[in-house]
């Protein structure tokens, strides 16, 4: 996982990789909290995520709800149909803007 600083006009960028589950959720939550402390828009790149369960999804949902309440947003770079299905099955897909590449954000 990496968090990339950006210029003051752009979103904070957080890149997740590998499995996102109970083991990684605390680190993801900390990275998203830090990003949200400096930006009201976060771009989360999920292209290299190989697995995500609901525990791994929770930090994204929590951050999106917090930012939406204050006018911010979370955009997901998501290409894996399994991740899209997870968002739909958990009924949280409307919390996020979903794009296929960072350029679309």
C-alpha atoms as one frame of an Amber mdcrd trajectory, in Angstrom:
protein
   0.000   0.000   0.000   1.236   3.449  -0.830  -0.068   6.913  -0.145   1.110
   9.493  -2.625   1.213  13.194  -1.812  -0.198  15.381  -4.565  -0.415  19.061
  -5.309  -2.874  21.067  -3.259  -5.556  21.012  -5.973  -5.706  17.269  -6.619
  -7.004  14.342  -4.633  -4.901  12.347  -2.244  -3.954   9.069  -3.905  -3.859
   5.771  -2.038  -2.773   2.637  -3.903  -3.758  -0.730  -2.467  -2.148  -4.013
  -3.472  -2.593  -7.683  -2.714  -5.160  -9.021  -0.285  -7.370  -6.588   1.603
  -8.794  -8.249   4.680  -8.663  -8.258   8.470  -4.857  -8.181   8.432  -4.528
  -5.128   6.205  -7.606  -3.157   7.294  -5.866  -1.268  10.150  -3.081  -0.014
   7.847  -5.561   0.938   5.125  -7.721   2.741   7.664  -4.709   4.697   8.940
  -3.646   5.649   5.394  -7.163   6.776   4.450  -7.568   8.735   7.691  -4.268
  10.513   7.042  -5.291  11.268   3.452  -8.695  12.572   4.553  -7.022  14.859
   7.076  -5.370  16.767   4.230  -7.816  16.377   1.313 -11.563  16.188   0.843
 -11.111  14.003  -2.247  -9.314  10.671  -2.259  -8.492   8.474  -5.239  -8.012
   4.828  -4.242  -6.321   2.656  -6.860  -7.539  -0.934  -6.536  -6.095  -2.291
  -9.792  -3.523  -4.451  -7.992  -5.866  -5.808  -5.329  -6.074  -9.597  -5.618
  -8.688 -10.209  -2.919 -11.013  -8.118  -0.767 -13.580  -9.203   1.774 -16.010
  -7.063   3.738 -13.421  -6.411   6.442 -11.054  -5.074   3.802 -13.867  -2.999
   2.334 -14.789  -1.410   5.659 -12.056   1.293   5.733 -13.138   2.449   2.263
 -16.785   2.621   3.283 -16.038   4.423   6.548 -13.871   7.002   4.786 -16.379
   7.530   1.966 -19.239   8.114   4.416 -17.150  10.554   6.443 -16.088  12.524
   3.365 -19.544  12.511   1.762 -20.980  14.007   4.955 -18.691  17.010   4.535
 -18.918  17.382   0.751 -15.904  15.254  -0.153 -15.614  12.050  -2.136 -13.766
   8.797  -2.674 -13.109   7.636  -6.230 -12.111   4.034  -6.836  -9.941   2.943
  -9.746 -11.467  -0.487 -10.148 -11.192  -2.957 -13.004 -11.847  -6.313 -11.333
 -15.415  -7.561 -11.748 -15.167  -9.402  -8.404 -14.532  -6.135  -6.583 -17.410
  -4.447  -8.411 -19.649  -7.362  -7.421 -18.534  -7.019  -3.771 -19.550  -3.346
  -3.825 -22.926  -4.237  -5.333 -23.609  -7.165  -3.017 -22.842  -5.072   0.054
 -24.928  -2.221  -1.396 -22.222   0.396  -1.021 -21.440   1.042  -4.706 -23.231
   4.405  -4.578 -20.778   5.698  -1.966 -18.018   5.786  -4.572 -17.344   7.150
  -7.993 -15.889   4.224  -9.954 -13.472   4.633 -12.848 -11.346   2.200 -14.859
  -8.157   4.280 -14.895  -6.644   7.176 -12.943  -6.933   9.348 -16.067 -10.732
   9.091 -15.849 -10.710  10.516 -12.358
